[in-house]
Structures are given as C-alpha cells and as structure tokens.
Amino acid sequence: MTALETVSPTGLIPAPLSRDLGDEGARPRTVRLGAQTALAAAPGTEDTARWLRATLGAAFALPLPPGSAEAPDTLTLALDATLPAEGYRLDADARWGVRLTGGGPAGVFWGAQTLRQLLGPAAFRRAALDPGRAPGLPEQTIEDGPRFGWRGLMLDVARHFLPKEGVLRYLDLMAAHKLNVLHLHLTDDQGWRIEIRRYPRLTETGAWRERSKLGHRHSPLWDPRPHGGYYTQDDLREIVAFAAERQITVVPEIDIPGHSQAAIAAYPKLGNTDVIDTTSLKVWDTWGVSPNVLAPTDTTLRFYEHVLEEVLDLFPSRFVHLGGDECPKEQWRASATAQERIAQLSLDGEDGLQSWFIRHFDRWLADRGRRLIGWDEILEGGLAEGAAVASWRGYGGGVAAAKAGHDVVMCPEQQVYLDHRQHASPDEPVPIGYVRTLEDVYRFEPVPPQLTREQAARVLGTQANAWSEAMDGQPRLDYQVFPRLVAFAEVAWSRLPAPKARDYQDFTRRMTEHYARLDALGVGYRPPGGPLPWQRRPGILGRPFDGSPPNV
C-alpha cells in the first residue's frame, strides 16, 4: 500500500496531480544532490539544464557537470511523448538520483520548478548559505500537468513604466509558479513603451509625460516628476528570449482605437483632426479613459500596419492583443470623416465603426499567420471569426464569446484584478476596487457553470491583470501582486474542486512554507497580518467599492 497524495502535497504550490511517497509507514530515504551529482540532459531539454545550473548551481554551489543517464547520483532530464506536452513525472530514488521526464521541453521545465520547491527555501537564493551542505529531498514520484494552457499575468507597463530588469524579474517569478503567458500592455494614453524604428516620435514624444496623478484620478495630488521610458527593440528581443527559455510566451498589446492619446500626441494626424486641434495634445498625465481616439482613416490603418510589422518581427507569439476596450465614440459622432466612413461602408453606427477597425486588423494578422485577441468590447458590433476574447468586465463577455464559438481567456476584474485592494482596512495603500483577499482569489473559478462541455473547451485559460495607475514602482507592484498571484497560479494549474469545496486551510498551511520561498526571492508581498509601515501610503486617495463584487 502506498501513501498517495492527490490534492494537497505538503508544501508544493501549485498542487500537483499526485505524489507517491512510497510504502505507508516506512520512512523514505533521502536523495541528495552533492558536488559529485551529474546532470544528464536529453536533446530538447537544454534550456532546463542551463536553468538548473544557473539556479540550483548558484543556490547550493553545485557544479552539476554533464553526465550519463545510466550512472548513479545523476539528475536526468528526459522526454516522453506519451505525456502531455506540459506534463511531467518526477522520480527521486536514492539508488540513482532524480529523473525529470516531460512530455515536451515545457513539461521538463515545470518539473524542475517542482524540484526546486522540494529542495527548500534555500533553493531560491542566489548564493549558497552553506556551500558544504548537500541539499536533499525524500524518495518520491510526482505526476503532474496543468488544467489550462493559458496561465497568464498582464503587466501594465504603459501607465507606470517597469524597466527591463523588472520585467525579467517577473518572468522568473512567473516561472516559479508555472505561469506561461506574460501579457505586456505596451501602449496607452499615458505612454508608449515600444521602440518603432519607422516612427521614432512614438518614443521620443509618446514615451514621456510631464507629471502623473498621485492615486486615483479624483485625487487632488500630483507627482510633479516627469515619468517615462520604453523598451528598445533589443530589450524586447532579450525579454522574449529570456521568457522562451522559461517556457513563457510574451503577448504584446498595442491598444486601438481607444487608449491612444500618447500615439496621437506623437503623430497628431492619427487623431480626429476635424473635431479637435490634435497638435495641442500631450501624453495624458491622469488616469481613466481619454476622449481622444484614433481617426478611422486609411492613414491611421497604414500607420498601425507599419507598427505591427515591427511588432510581429519582435514577438513570435501566435496571439497579438489589440485592446479594443473603452473607446469613447463622441469624437466619431462629431467627425464628418468618421460619419462618411460609416455611410460609405454601411456600418451600424459608431459601434460598427469600431468593429470595422478591429476586423481590419484581424484579417491583417490572419494573413500573416497570427491571431487577434482583444478585450471583450470587441464583441460589440460583431466579431471576426478567428478573434479571441479576453473577458475583463466580468464573465458575461467570455460566456457570450464561447457560445458564439470564440476562444476565451477569463480575466474578470471583479475576481482577478490584482490592483484591487486586499483588505477593508484603512491601512491598505491606495485602496482601489472591491476587496479581493487571498482566499477570494483561491476560490476563483475560470469556467462559468452555464457553459456546455463544448463551450467550456473554448476557455483557453485564465489571466490575472495588474494595472499600474496606482503602482508606481516594484515595491507597490510586489505588494499588490503577491501573495495573490500564488493562489491564482494554483487555480490556473491544478485541478481543484468546485470553489466552495476547496481546502483553503490546506492552502494556507502550504503558503506558510511558500512565504519563506518568496522571502528568499526578495518579493515584497503583503504579509498575512497586513501592510508593513513602509508599505502604507497614507493620505493618497483611492476608490474603494463596498460589499461583494457582482458576479456578471
């Protein structure tokens, strides 16, 4: 008889499918990784081998020289096509060492993340605390694989710029939690963050604003310092390559036709010049939704086609996110040019005009082997057949999209917007939105119950979003994202019971060990007891909502 854990293996997050610790009642032997331990990497596992030498090698002063899979005291990486592509099996046996077998390179890499957790918090440090001590783990077999293929985090680098090193750091944090999609929100009214060589003013002008609203948009306070920054194309190639080595896809977002004031400030011809003096516009310095949107002209279409040509050259992701959300229509209603376009194409008003905008780029991307994904407003006015929907205003957009045969990524703001506050206490820094506790996120269910099995298969996965209006640097970002991203990662990876049946007490027990890992990684998370004194932001206005969020 074996002791088989199927839901809550001790200390591991996300919880794997199964963990076999051997004969019940027998004390498992320890498998040690020491100075003589070799690393045998089969073809296709080289990225994981490099990662193991860089992380475990540094954390424990292990050389991990190349070795043979048949030799004892070996950490072996192998592929087995009978396993799911992201699935893996971890076998630890004192007779021969540790074997990580994946259905593909990603599976091997996720198995390596589990191995790192099994070796304790010291495995998350950058240098050995005790170089002479060989780390160990009990003999065991773990079999695992993810529930969803899209397990994402969106970083809004447009409102507050996150320098390249910060993005690389978050890719490492995502990898440690088996998240595999980084959605980079690269453009908005408040800043343009991607170098486009054909249009240099996008970063010369569009990447910088004169000041920033401090707190919510209704706050009377301002940060008078100019703010900005952007990623060069080489920065982005580095980010994409760094992510790929960690089995993470980077999905770029270029927001159209709304949230475009930074682009219009750089190139006024992009705006509705027959309605306002677009040459007077600057990069927006406050939050919310700017009324200044792109003009529906051929000039605008060609401009963004040129932009996207460079974007596609940088990002191999199959999906390209084009926003499509929160596009005010007032300027189009007042624009003779926009109204002429509506009449010329026999469109259904301004909603039809936005749909025409999105459909144009859907076809343009499809012709180049890519797929458009956008926020759920792209459903308005009709959606192109191949487009996917990121459902943010609630579940409703995702439900409608799945029923209409579209692929969906579930990221409802009421559940997984990590910029929303974590507690009702007045000590929470810049409180935004509804209270979403660690337990609330743990009980989030990405697949709505009203979907049939066939419709539910349209849910590619789920994503947590971190909007940065009130997150002006790494400390604030860490505080808002962690530890809730840990709970989200388990929801996205593990096959959990229905929300009410989930064992949150067990999760908090495992979190006790996981906090030590986050400490070793230097993550400035929100402590369970509330913010530390330096994490508070007294006197800065937020916008809290009372009560439970609506389930829409």
Coordinates of C-alpha atoms in Angstrom, one line a residue:
M1 CA 0.0 0.0 0.0
T2 CA 1.3 3.5 -0.8
A3 CA 0.8 6.9 0.7
L4 CA -0.7 8.7 -2.3
E5 CA -1.5 12.4 -2.1
T6 CA -3.8 13.6 -4.8
V7 CA -4.8 17.2 -3.9
S8 CA -2.5 18.8 -1.3
P9 CA 1.1 17.6 -1.3
T10 CA 3.0 19.1 1.6
G11 CA 4.4 22.5 0.8
L12 CA 4.1 22.3 -3.0
I13 CA 2.3 25.2 -4.9
P14 CA 0.6 24.7 -7.3
A15 CA -0.6 21.4 -6.0
P16 CA 0.4 18.5 -8.4
L17 CA -2.0 15.8 -9.6
S18 CA -0.4 13.1 -7.5
R19 CA 2.6 12.5 -5.2
D20 CA 3.6 8.9 -4.2
L21 CA 5.9 8.8 -1.1
G22 CA 6.3 5.0 -1.2
D23 CA 5.3 2.4 1.4
E24 CA 3.0 3.8 4.0
G25 CA 4.6 3.8 7.4
A26 CA 8.1 3.4 6.0
R27 CA 10.4 6.4 6.4
P28 CA 11.5 7.5 2.9
R29 CA 15.2 7.7 2.2
T30 CA 16.7 11.0 1.2
V31 CA 18.1 11.7 -2.3
R32 CA 21.0 14.1 -2.0
L33 CA 22.4 16.4 -4.7
G34 CA 26.1 17.0 -4.0
A35 CA 29.4 18.0 -5.6
Q36 CA 29.5 14.8 -7.5
T37 CA 26.0 14.9 -8.8
A38 CA 25.9 15.0 -12.6
L39 CA 23.3 16.4 -14.9
A40 CA 22.3 14.4 -17.9
A41 CA 20.2 16.4 -20.4
A42 CA 18.5 14.6 -23.4
P43 CA 18.1 16.6 -26.6
G44 CA 15.3 19.1 -26.2
T45 CA 15.9 19.7 -22.5
E46 CA 18.9 22.0 -22.9
D47 CA 17.1 25.1 -21.6
T48 CA 16.1 23.4 -18.4
A49 CA 19.7 22.1 -18.0
R50 CA 21.0 25.7 -18.3
W51 CA 18.4 27.0 -15.9
L52 CA 19.2 24.3 -13.3
R53 CA 22.9 25.0 -13.4
A54 CA 22.2 28.8 -13.0
T55 CA 19.7 28.4 -10.2
L56 CA 20.4 25.3 -8.2
G57 CA 24.1 25.6 -9.1
A58 CA 24.2 29.1 -7.6
A59 CA 22.0 28.3 -4.6
F60 CA 23.9 25.3 -3.4
A61 CA 27.3 25.8 -5.1
L62 CA 26.7 22.7 -7.2
P63 CA 28.8 22.3 -10.4
L64 CA 26.3 19.8 -11.9
P65 CA 28.7 18.5 -14.6
P66 CA 27.4 16.7 -17.7
G67 CA 26.8 13.0 -17.0
S68 CA 25.2 9.8 -18.2
A69 CA 21.5 9.0 -17.5
E70 CA 22.6 5.4 -16.7
A71 CA 25.0 6.5 -13.9
P72 CA 24.1 6.8 -10.2
D73 CA 24.0 10.2 -8.5
T74 CA 22.6 11.8 -11.6
L75 CA 19.9 14.4 -12.2
T76 CA 18.4 13.2 -15.5
L77 CA 16.3 15.2 -17.9
A78 CA 14.3 13.2 -20.5
L79 CA 11.3 13.5 -22.9
D80 CA 8.4 11.0 -23.2
A81 CA 5.9 11.7 -25.9
T82 CA 3.3 9.7 -24.1
L83 CA 3.0 12.5 -21.6
P84 CA 1.1 15.8 -22.2
A85 CA 3.3 18.5 -23.6
E86 CA 3.4 20.4 -20.3
G87 CA 3.0 17.3 -18.2
Y88 CA 5.9 15.8 -16.3
R89 CA 6.9 13.0 -14.0
L90 CA 9.5 13.5 -11.2
D91 CA 11.1 10.3 -9.8
A92 CA 13.5 10.6 -6.9
D93 CA 15.3 7.4 -5.8
A94 CA 18.4 7.1 -3.6
R95 CA 19.8 4.4 -5.8
W96 CA 20.2 6.6 -8.8
G97 CA 19.2 10.2 -8.1
V98 CA 16.4 12.3 -9.7
R99 CA 14.8 11.9 -13.1
L100 CA 12.6 14.6 -14.6
T101 CA 10.6 13.4 -17.6
G102 CA 8.4 15.7 -19.6
G103 CA 6.0 15.3 -22.5
G104 CA 7.9 18.2 -24.1
P105 CA 10.5 20.8 -23.1
A106 CA 7.9 22.7 -21.1
G107 CA 7.0 19.7 -19.1
V108 CA 10.6 19.1 -18.1
F109 CA 10.9 22.8 -17.1
W110 CA 7.8 22.7 -14.9
G111 CA 9.2 19.5 -13.3
A112 CA 12.4 21.5 -12.5
Q113 CA 10.2 24.1 -10.7
T114 CA 8.8 21.4 -8.5
L115 CA 12.3 20.0 -7.8
R116 CA 13.4 23.5 -6.7
Q117 CA 10.5 23.7 -4.2
L118 CA 11.3 20.3 -2.8
L119 CA 14.8 21.4 -2.0
G120 CA 13.6 24.1 0.4
P121 CA 13.7 27.9 0.5
A122 CA 17.4 28.0 0.2
A123 CA 17.0 26.8 -3.4
F124 CA 15.5 30.2 -4.2
R125 CA 18.6 32.2 -3.1
R126 CA 21.4 33.4 -5.5
A127 CA 24.3 32.1 -3.4
A128 CA 24.9 29.2 -1.1
L129 CA 24.2 29.8 2.6
D130 CA 26.2 26.6 3.5
P131 CA 28.3 25.5 0.4
G132 CA 29.4 22.3 2.1
R133 CA 25.9 21.0 2.7
A134 CA 24.2 18.8 0.0
P135 CA 20.5 19.6 -0.4
G136 CA 18.1 16.6 -0.4
L137 CA 14.6 15.5 -0.9
P138 CA 12.6 12.4 0.1
E139 CA 12.3 9.5 -2.3
Q140 CA 9.0 10.0 -4.2
T141 CA 7.2 10.1 -7.5
I142 CA 5.2 13.1 -8.7
E143 CA 3.0 13.1 -11.7
D144 CA 1.6 16.4 -12.9
G145 CA 0.2 18.5 -15.7
P146 CA -1.8 21.8 -16.0
R147 CA -5.5 22.3 -16.2
F148 CA -5.2 25.2 -18.6
G149 CA -2.9 26.0 -21.5
W150 CA -3.1 29.8 -20.9
R151 CA -1.9 30.7 -17.4
G152 CA -1.2 34.4 -17.6
L153 CA -0.2 37.6 -15.9
M154 CA -0.8 41.0 -17.5
L155 CA 1.7 43.7 -16.6
D156 CA 0.6 47.3 -17.4
V157 CA 3.9 48.9 -18.3
A158 CA 2.2 51.9 -20.0
R159 CA 0.8 53.7 -17.0
H160 CA 3.9 53.3 -15.0
F161 CA 7.0 52.0 -16.8
L162 CA 8.6 48.9 -15.5
P163 CA 12.3 48.8 -16.6
K164 CA 13.6 45.8 -18.4
E165 CA 15.2 44.3 -15.3
G166 CA 11.9 44.4 -13.6
V167 CA 10.2 42.5 -16.4
L168 CA 12.9 39.9 -16.4
R169 CA 12.5 39.5 -12.7
Y170 CA 8.7 39.0 -13.1
L171 CA 9.3 36.3 -15.7
D172 CA 11.4 34.4 -13.2
L173 CA 8.6 34.9 -10.6
M174 CA 6.0 33.6 -13.1
A175 CA 8.2 30.6 -14.0
A176 CA 8.5 29.7 -10.3
H177 CA 4.7 29.5 -10.2
K178 CA 4.3 27.6 -13.5
L179 CA 2.6 30.6 -15.3
N180 CA 3.3 30.6 -19.0
V181 CA 1.9 33.8 -20.6
L182 CA 3.1 37.3 -20.0
H183 CA 0.7 39.9 -21.5
L184 CA 2.6 43.2 -21.9
H185 CA 0.3 46.2 -22.1
L186 CA 2.7 48.4 -24.0
T187 CA 0.7 51.4 -25.1
D188 CA -2.0 53.6 -23.6
D189 CA -3.0 57.3 -23.2
Q190 CA -0.2 57.7 -20.6
G191 CA 2.7 56.3 -22.5
W192 CA 4.1 54.4 -25.5
R193 CA 6.7 51.8 -24.4
I194 CA 7.9 50.0 -27.6
E195 CA 10.5 51.3 -30.0
I196 CA 9.1 51.5 -33.5
R197 CA 12.0 52.5 -35.8
R198 CA 9.8 53.7 -38.6
Y199 CA 8.1 56.2 -36.3
P200 CA 10.7 57.4 -33.8
R201 CA 8.4 60.1 -32.3
L202 CA 6.3 57.4 -30.7
T203 CA 9.1 57.0 -28.1
E204 CA 10.7 60.4 -28.4
T205 CA 7.4 62.1 -27.5
G206 CA 5.0 59.4 -26.7
A207 CA 7.1 57.6 -24.0
W208 CA 7.2 60.6 -21.7
R209 CA 4.7 62.6 -19.7
E210 CA 5.2 65.8 -17.8
R211 CA 3.7 64.7 -14.5
S212 CA 1.5 61.9 -13.0
K213 CA -1.7 61.8 -11.0
L214 CA -0.9 60.5 -7.5
G215 CA -3.5 58.0 -6.5
H216 CA -7.0 57.7 -8.1
R217 CA -7.9 60.1 -10.9
H218 CA -10.1 62.1 -8.4
S219 CA -7.1 62.7 -6.1
P220 CA -6.1 66.3 -5.8
L221 CA -2.4 65.2 -5.6
W222 CA 0.2 65.2 -8.3
D223 CA 3.7 63.7 -8.7
P224 CA 5.4 66.6 -10.4
R225 CA 8.3 64.5 -11.7
P226 CA 8.3 63.7 -15.4
H227 CA 7.7 60.0 -16.0
G228 CA 8.5 57.6 -18.8
G229 CA 10.7 55.1 -20.5
Y230 CA 10.5 52.5 -23.2
Y231 CA 11.9 49.2 -24.4
T232 CA 14.3 49.2 -27.3
Q233 CA 13.8 46.5 -29.9
D234 CA 16.9 44.7 -28.5
D235 CA 15.4 45.0 -25.0
L236 CA 12.2 43.3 -26.2
R237 CA 14.2 40.6 -28.1
E238 CA 16.0 39.9 -24.8
I239 CA 12.7 39.8 -22.9
V240 CA 11.2 37.4 -25.4
A241 CA 14.3 35.1 -25.4
F242 CA 14.5 35.1 -21.6
A243 CA 10.8 34.2 -21.5
A244 CA 11.2 31.4 -24.0
E245 CA 13.9 29.8 -22.0
R246 CA 11.4 29.7 -19.2
Q247 CA 8.6 28.3 -21.4
I248 CA 6.7 31.6 -21.3
T249 CA 5.1 33.3 -24.3
V250 CA 5.1 37.1 -24.3
V251 CA 1.9 38.5 -25.8
P252 CA 2.2 42.2 -26.9
E253 CA -0.7 44.6 -26.6
I254 CA -0.9 47.7 -28.9
D255 CA -4.2 49.3 -27.9
I256 CA -6.5 50.6 -30.6
P257 CA -8.7 52.6 -31.4
G258 CA -9.1 54.0 -27.9
H259 CA -6.4 54.5 -25.2
S260 CA -4.2 56.1 -27.9
Q261 CA -3.5 59.6 -26.8
A262 CA 0.2 59.0 -26.4
A263 CA 0.4 58.0 -30.1
I264 CA -1.7 61.0 -31.2
A265 CA 0.5 63.3 -29.2
A266 CA 3.5 62.0 -31.1
Y267 CA 1.7 61.9 -34.5
P268 CA -1.3 64.3 -34.5
K269 CA -2.5 63.1 -37.9
L270 CA -3.7 59.9 -36.2
G271 CA -6.4 61.8 -34.3
N272 CA -9.8 63.3 -35.3
T273 CA -8.3 66.5 -36.7
D274 CA -11.7 67.7 -37.9
V275 CA -13.0 67.7 -34.3
I276 CA -10.1 69.0 -32.2
D277 CA -6.7 70.5 -32.6
T278 CA -4.7 67.3 -32.2
T279 CA -1.4 69.3 -32.3
S280 CA -2.2 70.6 -28.8
L281 CA -2.4 67.1 -27.2
K282 CA 0.2 65.9 -24.9
V283 CA 0.8 62.4 -23.4
W284 CA -2.0 62.2 -20.8
D285 CA -1.0 62.8 -17.2
T286 CA -4.1 61.4 -15.4
W287 CA -6.0 58.2 -15.3
G288 CA -9.3 57.0 -16.7
V289 CA -10.4 57.0 -20.3
S290 CA -9.2 59.7 -22.6
P291 CA -11.8 61.0 -25.2
N292 CA -9.0 61.3 -27.8
V293 CA -9.2 58.2 -30.0
L294 CA -7.8 57.2 -33.4
A295 CA -9.4 58.6 -36.6
P296 CA -10.9 55.8 -38.8
T297 CA -8.8 56.8 -41.8
D298 CA -6.7 55.0 -44.3
T299 CA -3.7 56.9 -42.9
T300 CA -4.3 55.5 -39.5
L301 CA -4.7 52.0 -40.8
R302 CA -1.4 52.2 -42.8
F303 CA 0.4 53.7 -39.7
Y304 CA -0.7 50.8 -37.4
E305 CA 0.1 48.2 -40.1
H306 CA 3.6 49.6 -40.2
V307 CA 3.7 49.5 -36.4
L308 CA 2.5 45.9 -36.3
E309 CA 5.1 44.8 -38.9
E310 CA 7.8 45.7 -36.4
V311 CA 5.8 44.1 -33.5
L312 CA 5.5 40.8 -35.4
D313 CA 9.2 40.8 -36.0
L314 CA 9.9 41.1 -32.3
F315 CA 7.2 38.8 -30.8
P316 CA 6.8 35.2 -32.2
S317 CA 3.6 34.8 -30.1
R318 CA 0.7 33.4 -32.1
F319 CA -1.6 35.9 -30.4
V320 CA -1.3 39.7 -30.7
H321 CA -3.5 41.8 -28.4
L322 CA -5.1 44.9 -29.9
G323 CA -7.0 46.2 -26.9
G324 CA -10.3 47.4 -28.4
D325 CA -11.6 48.4 -24.9
E326 CA -13.1 51.7 -23.6
C327 CA -13.3 53.6 -26.9
P328 CA -15.4 56.7 -26.4
K329 CA -17.4 57.5 -29.5
E330 CA -18.1 61.2 -29.0
Q331 CA -15.4 62.4 -31.4
W332 CA -16.5 60.0 -34.1
R333 CA -20.1 61.3 -33.7
A334 CA -18.8 64.8 -34.3
S335 CA -16.4 63.9 -37.1
A336 CA -17.5 64.3 -40.7
T337 CA -14.7 62.0 -41.7
A338 CA -15.9 59.2 -39.3
Q339 CA -19.5 59.7 -40.4
E340 CA -18.6 59.5 -44.0
R341 CA -16.7 56.2 -43.4
I342 CA -19.8 54.8 -41.6
A343 CA -22.0 55.7 -44.5
Q344 CA -19.6 54.6 -47.2
L345 CA -19.3 51.1 -45.6
S346 CA -23.0 50.9 -44.5
L347 CA -21.9 50.3 -40.9
D348 CA -24.1 50.1 -37.8
G349 CA -23.1 53.5 -36.3
E350 CA -20.1 54.1 -34.2
D351 CA -20.1 50.5 -32.7
G352 CA -20.0 49.2 -36.2
L353 CA -17.1 51.6 -36.9
Q354 CA -15.1 50.1 -34.0
S355 CA -15.9 46.6 -35.2
W356 CA -14.7 47.6 -38.7
F357 CA -11.4 48.8 -37.2
I358 CA -10.9 45.5 -35.3
R359 CA -11.9 43.3 -38.2
H360 CA -9.4 45.0 -40.5
F361 CA -6.6 44.1 -38.2
D362 CA -8.0 40.7 -37.6
R363 CA -7.7 40.0 -41.3
W364 CA -4.3 41.6 -41.5
L365 CA -2.9 39.4 -38.7
A366 CA -4.6 36.3 -40.0
D367 CA -2.9 36.9 -43.4
R368 CA 0.4 36.7 -41.5
G369 CA -0.3 33.6 -39.5
R370 CA -1.3 35.4 -36.3
R371 CA -4.4 35.7 -34.2
L372 CA -6.0 38.8 -32.8
I373 CA -7.1 38.8 -29.1
G374 CA -8.8 41.8 -27.6
W375 CA -10.8 42.9 -24.5
D376 CA -14.4 41.9 -24.5
E377 CA -15.7 45.2 -26.0
I378 CA -14.5 43.8 -29.4
L379 CA -17.7 41.8 -29.3
E380 CA -19.7 45.0 -29.9
G381 CA -20.7 45.4 -33.5
G382 CA -19.8 41.8 -34.4
L383 CA -16.5 39.9 -34.0
A384 CA -14.3 38.4 -36.7
E385 CA -14.4 34.6 -36.8
G386 CA -10.8 33.9 -35.7
A387 CA -10.5 36.5 -33.0
A388 CA -10.3 35.6 -29.3
V389 CA -11.7 37.5 -26.3
A390 CA -10.1 38.5 -23.0
S391 CA -13.2 38.7 -20.8
W392 CA -12.4 41.5 -18.3
R393 CA -15.7 43.2 -17.4
G394 CA -17.0 40.0 -15.8
Y395 CA -17.8 36.6 -17.0
G396 CA -20.5 37.8 -19.4
G397 CA -18.3 38.7 -22.4
G398 CA -16.5 35.4 -22.1
V399 CA -19.7 33.4 -21.9
A400 CA -21.1 35.2 -25.0
A401 CA -17.9 34.7 -26.9
A402 CA -17.6 31.0 -26.0
K403 CA -21.3 30.4 -27.0
A404 CA -20.5 32.1 -30.3
G405 CA -17.6 29.8 -31.0
H406 CA -14.7 32.1 -30.0
D407 CA -11.8 31.2 -27.8
V408 CA -11.7 33.0 -24.4
V409 CA -9.2 34.0 -21.7
M410 CA -11.1 34.6 -18.5
C411 CA -9.8 37.6 -16.5
P412 CA -12.8 39.2 -14.8
E413 CA -12.0 42.4 -13.0
Q414 CA -14.2 41.5 -10.0
Q415 CA -12.1 38.4 -9.4
V416 CA -8.5 38.7 -10.6
Y417 CA -7.6 42.4 -11.0
L418 CA -4.6 42.5 -8.7
D419 CA -4.6 46.3 -8.4
H420 CA -7.8 45.9 -6.4
R421 CA -7.4 46.1 -2.6
Q422 CA -6.7 43.1 -0.4
H423 CA -8.5 44.1 2.8
A424 CA -11.0 46.6 4.0
S425 CA -8.6 48.2 6.5
P426 CA -7.8 51.9 6.0
D427 CA -4.1 50.9 6.1
E428 CA -4.3 49.4 2.6
P429 CA -2.2 51.6 0.3
V430 CA -4.2 53.5 -2.3
P431 CA -7.3 51.3 -2.0
I432 CA -8.9 50.5 -5.4
G433 CA -12.0 48.5 -6.2
Y434 CA -13.5 45.6 -4.3
V435 CA -11.8 43.7 -1.5
R436 CA -10.2 40.6 -3.1
T437 CA -8.5 38.5 -0.4
L438 CA -6.1 35.6 -0.9
E439 CA -9.0 33.3 -0.2
D440 CA -11.2 35.1 -2.8
V441 CA -8.6 34.5 -5.5
Y442 CA -8.1 30.9 -4.4
R443 CA -11.9 30.3 -4.9
F444 CA -12.0 31.9 -8.3
E445 CA -13.3 29.6 -11.0
P446 CA -12.4 30.5 -14.6
V447 CA -15.1 28.3 -16.3
P448 CA -18.6 29.6 -15.8
P449 CA -21.1 26.8 -14.9
Q450 CA -23.6 27.8 -17.7
L451 CA -21.2 26.7 -20.4
T452 CA -21.7 23.3 -22.0
R453 CA -18.7 21.0 -22.2
E454 CA -18.1 22.0 -25.8
Q455 CA -18.4 25.7 -25.0
A456 CA -16.1 25.3 -21.9
A457 CA -13.4 23.9 -24.2
R458 CA -13.3 27.4 -25.7
V459 CA -11.8 28.7 -22.4
L460 CA -8.1 28.7 -23.3
G461 CA -7.3 29.6 -19.7
T462 CA -7.2 32.5 -17.3
Q463 CA -5.1 35.6 -16.6
A464 CA -4.6 37.9 -13.6
N465 CA -4.2 41.6 -14.5
A466 CA -2.1 44.2 -12.7
W467 CA -3.0 47.7 -13.8
S468 CA -0.4 50.2 -12.7
E469 CA -2.1 53.5 -12.3
A470 CA -1.6 53.3 -8.5
M471 CA 1.5 51.0 -8.7
D472 CA 4.4 53.4 -9.4
G473 CA 7.3 51.0 -8.8
Q474 CA 8.4 47.5 -7.9
P475 CA 7.5 47.7 -4.1
R476 CA 3.9 48.6 -4.9
L477 CA 3.7 46.1 -7.7
D478 CA 5.0 43.3 -5.4
Y479 CA 2.6 44.3 -2.7
Q480 CA -0.4 44.1 -5.0
V481 CA 0.5 41.0 -6.9
F482 CA 1.8 38.8 -4.1
P483 CA 0.7 36.6 -2.5
R484 CA -2.5 36.6 -4.5
L485 CA -0.7 35.5 -7.7
V486 CA 0.3 32.4 -5.9
A487 CA -3.3 31.4 -5.3
F488 CA -4.1 32.3 -8.9
A489 CA -1.3 30.1 -10.1
E490 CA -2.8 27.1 -8.3
V491 CA -6.3 27.9 -9.8
A492 CA -4.8 28.0 -13.3
W493 CA -2.6 24.9 -12.9
S494 CA -4.2 22.5 -10.5
R495 CA -7.5 20.5 -11.0
L496 CA -9.2 21.9 -7.9
P497 CA -12.7 21.0 -6.7
A498 CA -15.6 23.5 -7.0
P499 CA -14.8 26.8 -5.3
K500 CA -16.7 26.2 -2.1
A501 CA -15.2 22.7 -1.7
R502 CA -11.6 23.9 -2.0
D503 CA -9.4 23.3 1.1
Y504 CA -8.3 26.8 1.8
Q505 CA -6.9 25.8 5.2
D506 CA -4.6 23.4 3.5
F507 CA -3.5 26.1 1.0
T508 CA -2.7 28.5 3.8
R509 CA -0.7 25.7 5.5
R510 CA 1.4 25.3 2.3
M511 CA 1.6 29.1 2.0
T512 CA 3.5 29.2 5.3
E513 CA 6.3 27.4 3.6
H514 CA 5.9 29.3 0.4
Y515 CA 6.3 32.7 2.2
A516 CA 9.9 31.6 3.0
R517 CA 10.5 31.0 -0.7
L518 CA 9.1 34.5 -1.6
D519 CA 11.4 35.9 1.2
A520 CA 14.4 34.2 -0.4
L521 CA 13.4 35.7 -3.8
G522 CA 13.1 39.2 -2.3
V523 CA 9.4 39.6 -3.0
G524 CA 7.8 42.5 -1.1
Y525 CA 4.4 40.7 -0.7
R526 CA 1.6 41.8 1.6
P527 CA 2.1 40.0 4.9
P528 CA -0.9 38.0 6.2
G529 CA -1.2 40.4 9.1
G530 CA -1.4 43.5 6.9
P531 CA 0.9 46.0 5.4
L532 CA 4.2 46.8 7.0
P533 CA 4.7 50.5 7.9
W534 CA 6.7 51.3 4.7
Q535 CA 4.1 49.6 2.5
R536 CA 1.3 52.0 3.5
R537 CA 0.6 55.2 1.5
P538 CA -1.3 57.4 4.0
G539 CA -3.2 60.3 2.5
I540 CA -3.3 59.2 -1.1
L541 CA -6.8 58.9 -2.4
G542 CA -8.1 55.6 -3.8
R543 CA -11.5 54.5 -4.9
P544 CA -12.7 51.5 -2.8
F545 CA -16.0 49.8 -3.5
D546 CA -18.0 48.3 -0.6
G547 CA -19.6 44.9 -0.5
S548 CA -19.1 41.8 -2.6
P549 CA -18.4 42.3 -6.3
P550 CA -21.2 41.5 -8.7
N551 CA -21.0 38.1 -10.5
V552 CA -21.6 39.4 -14.0

